[in-house]
Amino acid sequence: MKKKTLTTNQGVPVTDNQNSLTAGQRGPVLLQDIPLIEKLAHFDRERIPERVVHAKGAGAHGYFRVYKNMALYTKAKFLQDPEKKTLVLVRFSTVVGARGSADSVRDPRGFAVKFYTEDGNYDLVGNNLPVFFIRDAIKFPDMVHSFKPAPDTNIPVSSSANNRFWDFISLSPESTHMITWLFSDRGTVKSFRKMEGFGVNTYIWVNDKGKGVYVKYHWKPAAGIETIDRHESTRLAGEDPDIATRDLYDWIASGKTVEYELNVQLMEFEDEFKLDFDPLDATKTWPEDKYPLMKVGKMVLDKNPENYFAEVEQAAFCPASVVPGIEPSADKLLQGRLFSYADTQRHRLGPNYLQIPVNRPIVDVNNNQRDGFMQTGTGFSGTVNYEPNTLGGGSPCQSGDLTFGDRPFVGGEVRQKIALTNDFQQAGEHYHSLSKKDQDHLVDNIVDSLGHAKTDIQKRMVKNLTNADAELGKRVAQGLKI
Ligand code: HEM
């Protein structure tokens, strides 16, 4: 291979990359050593803020293809033609740990997919567990504060700050269902290739007649589901903390692919009030006997990133990145997410973060937002940066299509909890659906963690678990000796 000449970022050849330019053999160093100054200055700025949640992650590129045309339900173009491959970027992550934390610890796993479609980017930003801790975005910052290292000691929850986690959880009964997932072995994972993915929130699919239907997303791994128990998770966190990151990379580097099947559950709007819970509540699943899974298509991951920072650290996923045919529902958790992601990305990556190649749509971007930090100028020209105009021939002009922002809202302004909370039933049902071994692990894992919390917090938590299922509550209480 022909060697390339080392250059500065200005493209100027670097003559010596080992010795600084000095006054005499022993120095001091001269300010006119321009390559040295550039090298140090760049190094000094090599870190950007880590994601406020989901800081540790691994990514891969690939494609998605539908099995059959979905036009009956959605006009989203990438869901129409089985012949067509839509390129995707996926980022898997843990939630609570910092950028250098271990992959195997108990945590939900992020499962974020960016589809580069002909109608612009569509992001399906999900997790590996089907439900969430809370149902209203207004609680999210408090929830994350209680899960993250303590503000006074900086000690993480998983070490010995369990009080804070369980304090918040025990005061948030709607989290009981999520706890039965997170503290099962589904919460400890060593391979991103072998876990499910869920959209968790409810979205709306709209067809070209304007008819909408509620939709929940499920990803099924072709390799099947693999979980590990608490003891294996603890061992790996010490011995092989990057196991899932390396597993994904090595698998793809060896020429093999990673595959997931996309399934959806659909619910007609008329069914919205026929259940004993609110279907737009992210702490609930929809019963699969009433709302069966429908196979939609397959995602294949076949390419590793070449520059992790550029392609994965700088990747920006956002539930508000939707395309015509897909809309957010009124799900109160989702509504907060619509704001939060792009907002944090403007902070983390700058206002022109969508011009970073990994985030840039494959279609033209035409608007008048030409300025701001790190503007690359791509696609902009001419004197007209306003609309309406005649000087630019009236271009770019609005499409006039109906978007979700235009749909009428139902109801007046209130700050109220949803009516059908039913917070414990699905938690109890989930406990009962587990095998004997999985039930034992769930109880054991909760006891192990909750055992570090204060007695009044333990009691509050046992009460919630008892509301879910008397046996579950009793077994945890016995384990805690309360
Ligand atoms: C109101 C609730 C929530 C808020 C306010 C919120 C906010 C955030 C923020 C600010 C980030 C960092 C984004 C970045 O820096 O690029 C993030 C990342 C993420 N969130 Fe959420 N989140 C919420 C709930 C959820 C839920 C319910 C899920 C799963 C369905 C989820 C999945 C993810 C994933 C997968 C990432 C990482 C994306 C990536 O790989 O870059 N979040 N969230």
Short mmCIF file of C-alpha atoms and ligand atoms in Angstrom, two decimals:
data_model
loop_
_atom_site.label_atom_id
_atom_site.label_comp_id
_atom_site.label_asym_id
_atom_site.label_seq_id
_atom_site.Cartn_x
_atom_site.Cartn_y
_atom_site.Cartn_z
CA MET A 1 0.00 0.00 0.00
CA LYS A 2 1.30 3.44 -0.93
CA LYS A 3 2.05 5.46 2.20
CA LYS A 4 0.26 8.79 2.53
CA THR A 5 2.10 11.87 3.73
CA LEU A 6 1.04 13.05 7.19
CA THR A 7 -0.52 16.52 6.96
CA THR A 8 -2.00 19.20 9.19
CA ASN A 9 -5.74 19.81 9.00
CA GLN A 10 -4.89 22.51 6.46
CA GLY A 11 -3.39 19.79 4.26
CA VAL A 12 0.18 20.95 4.77
CA PRO A 13 2.84 18.18 5.01
CA VAL A 14 4.17 17.55 8.54
CA THR A 15 7.91 17.08 8.47
CA ASP A 16 8.53 15.70 11.97
CA ASN A 17 5.80 14.22 14.18
CA GLN A 18 8.15 13.13 16.99
CA ASN A 19 10.10 16.22 18.02
CA SER A 20 8.71 19.66 18.83
CA LEU A 21 10.35 22.74 17.38
CA THR A 22 12.55 24.16 20.13
CA ALA A 23 15.06 26.92 20.77
CA GLY A 24 18.11 24.70 21.05
CA GLN A 25 18.09 20.96 21.62
CA ARG A 26 16.59 21.20 25.14
CA GLY A 27 13.96 23.90 24.48
CA PRO A 28 11.82 25.86 25.33
CA VAL A 29 9.23 25.05 22.64
CA LEU A 30 8.43 27.66 20.01
CA LEU A 31 4.96 29.02 19.39
CA GLN A 32 5.69 28.83 15.68
CA ASP A 33 5.55 25.03 15.78
CA ILE A 34 2.21 25.23 13.96
CA PRO A 35 1.55 21.46 13.55
CA LEU A 36 2.21 20.99 17.29
CA ILE A 37 -0.19 23.78 18.27
CA GLU A 38 -2.87 22.42 15.95
CA LYS A 39 -2.38 18.86 17.24
CA LEU A 40 -2.65 19.84 20.91
CA ALA A 41 -5.54 22.22 20.33
CA HIS A 42 -7.51 19.55 18.49
CA PHE A 43 -6.78 16.99 21.19
CA ASP A 44 -7.96 19.45 23.84
CA ARG A 45 -11.36 19.55 22.12
CA GLU A 46 -11.82 15.86 21.27
CA ARG A 47 -14.68 15.24 23.69
CA ILE A 48 -18.23 16.45 23.24
CA PRO A 49 -20.92 16.20 25.92
CA GLU A 50 -21.98 12.59 26.34
CA ARG A 51 -25.66 11.81 25.84
CA VAL A 52 -27.56 12.71 29.01
CA VAL A 53 -28.93 9.15 28.90
CA HIS A 54 -27.86 6.21 26.68
CA ALA A 55 -24.24 7.44 26.74
CA LYS A 56 -22.60 4.06 26.03
CA GLY A 57 -23.52 2.58 22.68
CA ALA A 58 -22.50 0.57 19.64
CA GLY A 59 -23.64 1.11 16.07
CA ALA A 60 -23.92 -0.65 12.73
CA HIS A 61 -25.17 0.10 9.22
CA GLY A 62 -27.48 -2.01 7.11
CA TYR A 63 -30.76 -1.99 5.26
CA PHE A 64 -34.46 -2.64 5.74
CA ARG A 65 -36.98 -4.20 3.36
CA VAL A 66 -40.74 -4.74 3.75
CA TYR A 67 -42.17 -8.18 3.09
CA LYS A 68 -45.26 -6.74 1.44
CA ASN A 69 -46.88 -3.41 0.62
CA MET A 70 -48.26 -1.65 3.71
CA ALA A 71 -50.32 0.93 1.75
CA LEU A 72 -53.57 -0.18 3.39
CA TYR A 73 -52.26 1.19 6.70
CA THR A 74 -49.56 3.76 5.91
CA LYS A 75 -48.42 5.84 2.99
CA ALA A 76 -44.81 5.90 4.30
CA LYS A 77 -42.88 5.32 1.09
CA PHE A 78 -40.25 3.03 2.57
CA LEU A 79 -43.02 0.64 3.66
CA GLN A 80 -44.46 0.08 0.18
CA ASP A 81 -42.14 -1.83 -2.13
CA PRO A 82 -40.69 -5.25 -1.17
CA GLU A 83 -38.01 -4.83 -3.86
CA LYS A 84 -36.65 -1.68 -2.30
CA LYS A 85 -33.81 -1.57 0.22
CA THR A 86 -33.86 1.39 2.63
CA LEU A 87 -30.49 2.08 4.23
CA VAL A 88 -30.47 2.16 8.04
CA LEU A 89 -28.17 3.04 10.91
CA VAL A 90 -28.74 1.33 14.26
CA ARG A 91 -27.37 2.30 17.65
CA PHE A 92 -27.73 -0.03 20.62
CA SER A 93 -27.01 1.35 24.06
CA THR A 94 -27.34 1.04 27.79
CA VAL A 95 -29.28 3.83 29.49
CA VAL A 96 -27.89 4.91 32.81
CA GLY A 97 -24.14 4.28 32.72
CA ALA A 98 -21.58 6.82 31.54
CA ARG A 99 -19.69 6.49 28.25
CA GLY A 100 -17.13 4.10 29.71
CA SER A 101 -19.53 1.92 31.73
CA ALA A 102 -20.09 -1.83 31.43
CA ASP A 103 -22.38 -3.39 28.82
CA SER A 104 -23.83 -6.24 30.86
CA VAL A 105 -25.32 -4.38 33.84
CA ARG A 106 -29.02 -4.32 34.71
CA ASP A 107 -30.54 -1.58 32.55
CA PRO A 108 -32.89 -1.24 29.61
CA ARG A 109 -31.04 -1.37 26.27
CA GLY A 110 -31.65 1.31 23.66
CA PHE A 111 -32.59 0.10 20.17
CA ALA A 112 -32.53 3.14 17.88
CA VAL A 113 -32.97 2.82 14.12
CA LYS A 114 -32.56 5.57 11.53
CA PHE A 115 -34.17 4.86 8.15
CA TYR A 116 -32.77 7.00 5.33
CA THR A 117 -35.99 7.15 3.26
CA GLU A 118 -36.91 8.97 0.06
CA ASP A 119 -39.23 11.15 2.15
CA GLY A 120 -36.51 12.16 4.62
CA ASN A 121 -35.21 10.45 7.74
CA TYR A 122 -37.44 8.30 9.91
CA ASP A 123 -36.15 7.38 13.39
CA LEU A 124 -37.66 4.54 15.40
CA VAL A 125 -36.12 5.11 18.83
CA GLY A 126 -36.98 2.17 21.04
CA ASN A 127 -35.79 -0.04 23.88
CA ASN A 128 -35.39 -3.79 24.45
CA LEU A 129 -38.20 -3.87 27.03
CA PRO A 130 -41.83 -3.36 25.93
CA VAL A 131 -42.87 -0.83 28.57
CA PHE A 132 -41.43 2.17 30.40
CA PHE A 133 -41.15 3.37 34.01
CA ILE A 134 -43.43 6.40 33.67
CA ARG A 135 -46.18 7.67 31.40
CA ASP A 136 -45.70 11.43 31.47
CA ALA A 137 -42.55 13.23 30.23
CA ILE A 138 -42.79 15.72 33.07
CA LYS A 139 -41.43 12.97 35.38
CA PHE A 140 -38.49 11.97 33.14
CA PRO A 141 -35.78 14.33 34.46
CA ASP A 142 -36.60 13.35 38.08
CA MET A 143 -36.59 9.70 37.15
CA VAL A 144 -33.20 9.94 35.46
CA HIS A 145 -31.76 11.98 38.34
CA SER A 146 -32.73 9.20 40.74
CA PHE A 147 -31.13 6.54 38.49
CA LYS A 148 -27.87 8.41 37.84
CA PRO A 149 -24.97 8.77 40.31
CA ALA A 150 -25.89 10.62 43.49
CA PRO A 151 -25.33 14.39 43.16
CA ASP A 152 -23.42 14.65 46.44
CA THR A 153 -21.18 11.56 46.26
CA ASN A 154 -21.21 10.73 42.51
CA ILE A 155 -21.78 7.09 43.51
CA PRO A 156 -23.83 5.19 40.90
CA VAL A 157 -27.08 3.48 41.82
CA SER A 158 -25.69 0.07 40.92
CA SER A 159 -22.88 0.47 43.46
CA SER A 160 -24.59 1.56 46.65
CA ALA A 161 -26.95 4.43 45.90
CA ASN A 162 -29.92 2.05 45.54
CA ASN A 163 -31.95 4.11 48.00
CA ARG A 164 -32.42 6.84 45.44
CA PHE A 165 -33.61 4.51 42.66
CA TRP A 166 -36.05 2.62 44.87
CA ASP A 167 -37.22 5.81 46.56
CA PHE A 168 -38.41 7.21 43.22
CA ILE A 169 -39.72 3.87 41.94
CA SER A 170 -41.68 3.05 45.09
CA LEU A 171 -43.37 6.48 44.86
CA SER A 172 -44.24 5.89 41.19
CA PRO A 173 -46.63 2.92 41.19
CA GLU A 174 -46.95 3.07 37.40
CA SER A 175 -43.35 1.74 37.24
CA THR A 176 -44.29 -1.62 38.84
CA HIS A 177 -44.86 -3.31 35.47
CA MET A 178 -41.48 -2.10 34.14
CA ILE A 179 -39.79 -3.40 37.31
CA THR A 180 -41.07 -6.91 36.56
CA TRP A 181 -39.26 -6.67 33.20
CA LEU A 182 -36.11 -4.85 34.26
CA PHE A 183 -35.44 -7.12 37.24
CA SER A 184 -36.12 -10.27 35.25
CA ASP A 185 -33.10 -11.58 33.32
CA ARG A 186 -34.32 -9.47 30.36
CA GLY A 187 -32.57 -6.61 32.17
CA THR A 188 -29.13 -8.25 31.89
CA VAL A 189 -27.86 -8.73 28.34
CA LYS A 190 -24.49 -9.54 26.82
CA SER A 191 -25.33 -9.43 23.09
CA PHE A 192 -27.27 -6.77 21.20
CA ARG A 193 -27.82 -9.36 18.48
CA LYS A 194 -30.00 -11.45 20.75
CA MET A 195 -32.55 -9.09 22.22
CA GLU A 196 -35.95 -7.79 21.15
CA GLY A 197 -36.70 -4.17 20.39
CA PHE A 198 -39.90 -2.25 21.08
CA GLY A 199 -41.14 1.19 20.05
CA VAL A 200 -42.81 1.28 23.52
CA ASN A 201 -44.77 4.44 22.70
CA THR A 202 -47.84 4.42 20.48
CA TYR A 203 -47.60 6.00 17.05
CA ILE A 204 -50.17 6.52 14.29
CA TRP A 205 -49.95 5.15 10.77
CA VAL A 206 -51.91 7.10 8.16
CA ASN A 207 -52.77 5.84 4.67
CA ASP A 208 -53.19 7.96 1.53
CA LYS A 209 -56.93 8.30 2.23
CA GLY A 210 -56.09 10.05 5.51
CA LYS A 211 -57.26 7.09 7.63
CA GLY A 212 -55.22 6.60 10.78
CA VAL A 213 -54.59 3.58 13.00
CA TYR A 214 -52.61 3.28 16.24
CA VAL A 215 -49.40 1.26 15.94
CA LYS A 216 -46.90 -0.32 18.32
CA TYR A 217 -43.57 -1.65 17.00
CA HIS A 218 -41.75 -4.89 17.86
CA TRP A 219 -38.34 -6.06 16.58
CA LYS A 220 -37.67 -9.82 16.78
CA PRO A 221 -34.03 -10.96 16.61
CA ALA A 222 -33.36 -13.76 14.08
CA ALA A 223 -30.75 -15.12 16.51
CA GLY A 224 -33.36 -15.53 19.27
CA ILE A 225 -33.34 -13.97 22.73
CA GLU A 226 -30.43 -14.54 25.10
CA THR A 227 -30.28 -13.19 28.62
CA ILE A 228 -27.80 -13.73 31.45
CA ASP A 229 -28.39 -13.89 35.17
CA ARG A 230 -27.26 -11.39 37.77
CA HIS A 231 -24.12 -13.25 38.72
CA GLU A 232 -22.93 -13.58 35.12
CA SER A 233 -23.76 -9.90 34.56
CA THR A 234 -21.63 -8.88 37.54
CA ARG A 235 -18.74 -11.09 36.46
CA LEU A 236 -18.77 -9.75 32.91
CA ALA A 237 -19.00 -6.14 34.10
CA GLY A 238 -15.62 -6.71 35.71
CA GLU A 239 -13.94 -9.11 33.31
CA ASP A 240 -15.32 -8.06 29.94
CA PRO A 241 -17.12 -4.72 30.28
CA ASP A 242 -17.40 -4.10 26.52
CA ILE A 243 -18.71 -7.54 25.65
CA ALA A 244 -21.82 -6.45 23.73
CA THR A 245 -19.98 -3.73 21.82
CA ARG A 246 -17.26 -6.16 20.73
CA ASP A 247 -19.73 -8.96 19.99
CA LEU A 248 -21.58 -6.77 17.49
CA TYR A 249 -18.40 -5.49 15.86
CA ASP A 250 -16.66 -8.87 15.60
CA TRP A 251 -19.76 -10.61 14.28
CA ILE A 252 -20.15 -8.14 11.42
CA ALA A 253 -16.38 -7.92 10.81
CA SER A 254 -16.33 -11.70 10.31
CA GLY A 255 -18.69 -11.25 7.34
CA LYS A 256 -21.88 -12.36 9.10
CA THR A 257 -25.09 -10.31 9.29
CA VAL A 258 -27.38 -9.40 12.18
CA GLU A 259 -31.09 -9.62 11.41
CA TYR A 260 -34.30 -8.47 13.06
CA GLU A 261 -37.88 -8.79 11.89
CA LEU A 262 -40.17 -5.80 12.28
CA ASN A 263 -43.66 -6.60 13.56
CA VAL A 264 -46.47 -4.24 14.44
CA GLN A 265 -49.65 -4.32 16.47
CA LEU A 266 -52.43 -2.17 15.05
CA MET A 267 -55.42 -0.78 16.94
CA GLU A 268 -58.37 1.06 15.37
CA PHE A 269 -59.15 4.42 17.00
CA GLU A 270 -62.65 3.07 17.86
CA ASP A 271 -61.02 0.53 20.20
CA GLU A 272 -59.23 3.21 22.19
CA PHE A 273 -61.68 3.23 25.10
CA LYS A 274 -62.66 -0.45 25.04
CA LEU A 275 -59.85 -1.66 27.30
CA ASP A 276 -59.44 -1.45 31.06
CA PHE A 277 -56.28 0.63 30.58
CA ASP A 278 -55.35 3.53 28.37
CA PRO A 279 -53.64 2.16 25.24
CA LEU A 280 -51.56 5.33 24.90
CA ASP A 281 -49.99 4.67 28.32
CA ALA A 282 -46.33 3.62 27.81
CA THR A 283 -46.39 1.53 31.00
CA LYS A 284 -48.74 -0.93 29.27
CA THR A 285 -48.53 -3.57 26.56
CA TRP A 286 -51.39 -4.38 24.22
CA PRO A 287 -52.68 -7.96 24.56
CA GLU A 288 -51.37 -9.94 21.61
CA ASP A 289 -54.49 -12.12 21.41
CA LYS A 290 -56.59 -9.02 20.70
CA TYR A 291 -53.96 -7.14 18.70
CA PRO A 292 -51.87 -9.82 16.99
CA LEU A 293 -48.37 -9.15 15.72
CA MET A 294 -48.24 -8.50 12.00
CA LYS A 295 -44.95 -9.13 10.19
CA VAL A 296 -43.78 -6.07 8.29
CA GLY A 297 -40.22 -6.59 7.09
CA LYS A 298 -36.65 -7.43 7.84
CA MET A 299 -33.63 -5.37 8.88
CA VAL A 300 -30.14 -6.62 8.06
CA LEU A 301 -27.03 -5.10 9.63
CA ASP A 302 -23.94 -5.80 7.54
CA LYS A 303 -21.48 -2.94 7.92
CA ASN A 304 -19.44 -1.69 10.83
CA PRO A 305 -18.72 1.99 11.32
CA GLU A 306 -15.28 3.08 10.11
CA ASN A 307 -15.06 6.12 12.36
CA TYR A 308 -16.97 5.45 15.57
CA PHE A 309 -17.05 9.08 16.64
CA ALA A 310 -18.32 10.39 13.30
CA GLU A 311 -20.89 7.68 12.67
CA VAL A 312 -22.08 6.59 16.11
CA GLU A 313 -21.15 9.17 18.75
CA GLN A 314 -22.46 11.93 16.50
CA ALA A 315 -25.56 10.01 15.43
CA ALA A 316 -28.70 11.88 16.41
CA PHE A 317 -31.93 9.91 16.72
CA CYS A 318 -35.24 11.58 17.49
CA PRO A 319 -38.82 10.31 17.82
CA ALA A 320 -39.94 13.53 16.10
CA SER A 321 -38.11 12.46 12.93
CA VAL A 322 -41.17 11.06 11.21
CA VAL A 323 -42.13 10.88 7.54
CA PRO A 324 -45.54 11.26 5.87
CA GLY A 325 -47.64 8.24 6.85
CA ILE A 326 -46.25 8.06 10.40
CA GLU A 327 -47.33 10.41 13.20
CA PRO A 328 -46.98 10.61 16.98
CA SER A 329 -50.03 9.74 19.06
CA ALA A 330 -51.14 11.83 22.04
CA ASP A 331 -49.12 9.49 24.35
CA LYS A 332 -47.89 11.99 26.99
CA LEU A 333 -44.48 10.38 27.31
CA LEU A 334 -43.93 10.44 23.57
CA GLN A 335 -45.03 14.07 23.34
CA GLY A 336 -42.18 15.10 25.67
CA ARG A 337 -39.72 13.01 23.67
CA LEU A 338 -40.73 14.90 20.53
CA PHE A 339 -39.08 18.00 22.03
CA SER A 340 -36.23 16.58 24.05
CA TYR A 341 -34.04 14.75 21.54
CA ALA A 342 -33.44 17.46 18.94
CA ASP A 343 -33.10 19.95 21.78
CA THR A 344 -30.27 17.99 23.42
CA GLN A 345 -28.65 17.35 20.03
CA ARG A 346 -28.49 21.08 19.31
CA HIS A 347 -26.56 21.31 22.58
CA ARG A 348 -24.48 18.17 22.10
CA LEU A 349 -23.66 18.55 18.40
CA GLY A 350 -24.63 22.11 17.46
CA PRO A 351 -27.54 23.66 15.58
CA ASN A 352 -26.45 22.21 12.23
CA TYR A 353 -26.19 18.65 13.56
CA LEU A 354 -28.35 17.39 10.71
CA GLN A 355 -25.57 18.31 8.26
CA ILE A 356 -23.20 15.77 9.84
CA PRO A 357 -23.04 13.03 7.17
CA VAL A 358 -24.49 10.27 9.40
CA ASN A 359 -27.52 12.44 10.18
CA ARG A 360 -27.98 13.98 6.74
CA PRO A 361 -31.04 12.79 4.82
CA ILE A 362 -30.40 11.14 1.44
CA VAL A 363 -32.86 13.59 -0.13
CA ASP A 364 -32.25 17.30 -0.74
CA VAL A 365 -32.82 19.62 2.19
CA ASN A 366 -34.38 22.84 0.93
CA ASN A 367 -35.06 25.64 3.36
CA ASN A 368 -33.74 29.01 4.40
CA GLN A 369 -31.88 28.05 7.59
CA ARG A 370 -28.44 28.90 6.24
CA ASP A 371 -26.50 30.14 9.25
CA GLY A 372 -25.32 28.87 12.64
CA PHE A 373 -22.21 27.09 13.97
CA MET A 374 -20.59 24.55 11.63
CA GLN A 375 -22.74 25.42 8.64
CA THR A 376 -21.27 23.45 5.75
CA GLY A 377 -23.25 25.25 3.11
CA THR A 378 -24.36 22.02 1.49
CA GLY A 379 -27.14 22.57 -0.99
CA PHE A 380 -27.55 26.31 -0.41
CA SER A 381 -27.06 28.94 -3.11
CA GLY A 382 -28.39 32.24 -4.38
CA THR A 383 -29.47 35.49 -2.78
CA VAL A 384 -32.88 34.43 -1.55
CA ASN A 385 -33.07 33.07 1.99
CA TYR A 386 -36.67 33.95 2.74
CA GLU A 387 -40.11 32.76 1.76
CA PRO A 388 -42.41 33.81 0.14
CA ASN A 389 -40.27 35.29 -2.61
CA THR A 390 -40.32 36.09 -6.29
CA LEU A 391 -36.57 36.66 -6.68
CA GLY A 392 -35.93 32.96 -6.21
CA GLY A 393 -38.84 31.95 -8.40
CA GLY A 394 -40.90 31.20 -5.28
CA SER A 395 -38.60 28.29 -4.41
CA PRO A 396 -38.45 26.40 -2.15
CA CYS A 397 -42.20 26.40 -1.58
CA GLN A 398 -44.44 24.56 0.87
CA SER A 399 -45.92 21.20 -0.18
CA GLY A 400 -49.39 21.89 1.23
CA ASP A 401 -49.80 18.29 2.43
CA LEU A 402 -51.62 17.64 5.68
CA THR A 403 -49.20 16.95 8.53
CA PHE A 404 -49.92 15.77 12.04
CA GLY A 405 -49.65 19.29 13.44
CA ASP A 406 -52.77 20.14 11.46
CA ARG A 407 -55.04 17.51 12.95
CA PRO A 408 -57.69 18.81 15.37
CA PHE A 409 -57.12 18.25 19.08
CA VAL A 410 -59.83 16.77 21.25
CA GLY A 411 -60.43 18.17 24.74
CA GLY A 412 -59.52 21.34 26.65
CA GLU A 413 -56.38 22.30 28.54
CA VAL A 414 -55.89 20.36 31.78
CA ARG A 415 -53.09 18.98 33.94
CA GLN A 416 -54.58 15.64 34.87
CA LYS A 417 -53.56 12.06 35.24
CA ILE A 418 -55.13 9.77 32.62
CA ALA A 419 -58.32 8.11 33.86
CA LEU A 420 -57.55 4.42 33.22
CA THR A 421 -54.25 3.89 35.04
CA ASN A 422 -54.68 0.23 36.09
CA ASP A 423 -51.06 0.21 37.21
CA PHE A 424 -50.68 -3.24 38.72
CA GLN A 425 -52.65 -5.74 36.65
CA GLN A 426 -50.13 -6.20 33.81
CA ALA A 427 -47.27 -6.36 36.33
CA GLY A 428 -49.01 -9.29 38.04
CA GLU A 429 -49.81 -10.92 34.72
CA HIS A 430 -46.22 -10.60 33.60
CA TYR A 431 -44.99 -12.23 36.81
CA HIS A 432 -47.38 -15.12 36.21
CA SER A 433 -46.34 -15.50 32.58
CA LEU A 434 -42.71 -16.18 33.64
CA SER A 435 -41.29 -19.67 34.08
CA LYS A 436 -40.59 -20.86 37.64
CA LYS A 437 -36.88 -20.12 37.11
CA ASP A 438 -37.58 -16.64 35.76
CA GLN A 439 -39.92 -15.91 38.68
CA ASP A 440 -37.20 -17.00 41.11
CA HIS A 441 -34.64 -14.77 39.38
CA LEU A 442 -37.00 -11.81 39.39
CA VAL A 443 -37.61 -12.13 43.14
CA ASP A 444 -33.93 -12.73 43.83
CA ASN A 445 -32.81 -9.75 41.72
CA ILE A 446 -35.29 -7.39 43.35
CA VAL A 447 -34.35 -8.58 46.83
CA ASP A 448 -30.65 -8.19 46.07
CA SER A 449 -31.06 -4.59 44.91
CA LEU A 450 -33.91 -3.43 47.15
CA GLY A 451 -32.04 -4.92 50.09
CA HIS A 452 -29.69 -1.91 49.89
CA ALA A 453 -32.56 0.55 50.34
CA LYS A 454 -33.97 1.91 53.61
CA THR A 455 -36.72 -0.11 55.30
CA ASP A 456 -39.53 2.39 54.68
CA ILE A 457 -38.64 2.41 50.97
CA GLN A 458 -38.60 -1.39 50.96
CA LYS A 459 -42.04 -1.47 52.57
CA ARG A 460 -43.49 0.95 50.04
CA MET A 461 -42.08 -1.16 47.22
CA VAL A 462 -43.41 -4.40 48.69
CA LYS A 463 -46.84 -2.78 48.82
CA ASN A 464 -46.70 -1.98 45.09
CA LEU A 465 -45.49 -5.50 44.27
CA THR A 466 -48.25 -6.97 46.44
CA ASN A 467 -50.80 -4.89 44.56
CA ALA A 468 -49.43 -6.48 41.40
CA ASP A 469 -49.44 -10.01 42.80
CA ALA A 470 -49.80 -11.16 46.39
CA GLU A 471 -47.29 -13.98 45.97
CA LEU A 472 -44.68 -11.72 44.36
CA GLY A 473 -45.04 -9.18 47.20
CA LYS A 474 -44.84 -11.90 49.83
CA ARG A 475 -41.75 -13.53 48.35
CA VAL A 476 -39.92 -10.21 48.13
CA ALA A 477 -40.96 -9.32 51.70
CA GLN A 478 -39.69 -12.70 52.92
CA GLY A 479 -36.43 -12.21 51.04
CA LEU A 480 -36.01 -8.81 52.67
CA LYS A 481 -37.02 -10.22 56.07
CA ILE A 482 -39.66 -7.52 56.59
C1 HEM B 1 -40.13 11.54 28.27
C2 HEM B 1 -39.38 10.48 28.15
C3 HEM B 1 -38.02 10.53 27.54
C4 HEM B 1 -37.18 11.58 27.35
C5 HEM B 1 -37.41 13.04 27.72
C6 HEM B 1 -35.98 11.07 26.72
C7 HEM B 1 -34.87 11.82 26.40
C8 HEM B 1 -33.74 11.33 25.81
C9 HEM B 1 -32.56 12.10 25.52
C10 HEM B 1 -32.40 13.58 25.84
C11 HEM B 1 -31.68 11.29 24.92
C12 HEM B 1 -30.29 11.65 24.43
C13 HEM B 1 -30.34 11.87 22.95
C14 HEM B 1 -29.03 12.32 22.36
O1 HEM B 1 -28.20 12.91 23.07
O2 HEM B 1 -28.84 12.11 21.15
C15 HEM B 1 -32.28 10.01 24.82
C16 HEM B 1 -31.71 8.92 24.22
C17 HEM B 1 -32.40 7.77 23.97
N1 HEM B 1 -33.67 7.43 24.37
FE1 HEM B 1 -34.90 8.57 25.42
N2 HEM B 1 -36.14 9.72 26.53
C18 HEM B 1 -37.37 9.37 27.00
C19 HEM B 1 -37.93 8.13 26.97
C20 HEM B 1 -37.47 7.10 26.21
C21 HEM B 1 -38.19 5.91 25.90
C22 HEM B 1 -39.62 5.57 26.34
C23 HEM B 1 -37.39 5.16 25.09
C24 HEM B 1 -37.68 3.84 24.45
C25 HEM B 1 -38.80 3.62 23.79
C26 HEM B 1 -36.16 5.88 24.89
C27 HEM B 1 -35.12 5.48 24.09
C28 HEM B 1 -33.97 6.19 23.89
C29 HEM B 1 -32.85 5.70 23.13
C30 HEM B 1 -32.75 4.36 22.41
C31 HEM B 1 -31.87 6.69 23.18
C32 HEM B 1 -30.48 6.62 22.56
C33 HEM B 1 -30.52 7.05 21.12
C34 HEM B 1 -29.14 6.86 20.54
O3 HEM B 1 -28.73 5.70 20.40
O4 HEM B 1 -28.48 7.86 20.24
N3 HEM B 1 -36.24 7.05 25.58
N4 HEM B 1 -33.54 10.04 25.39
#
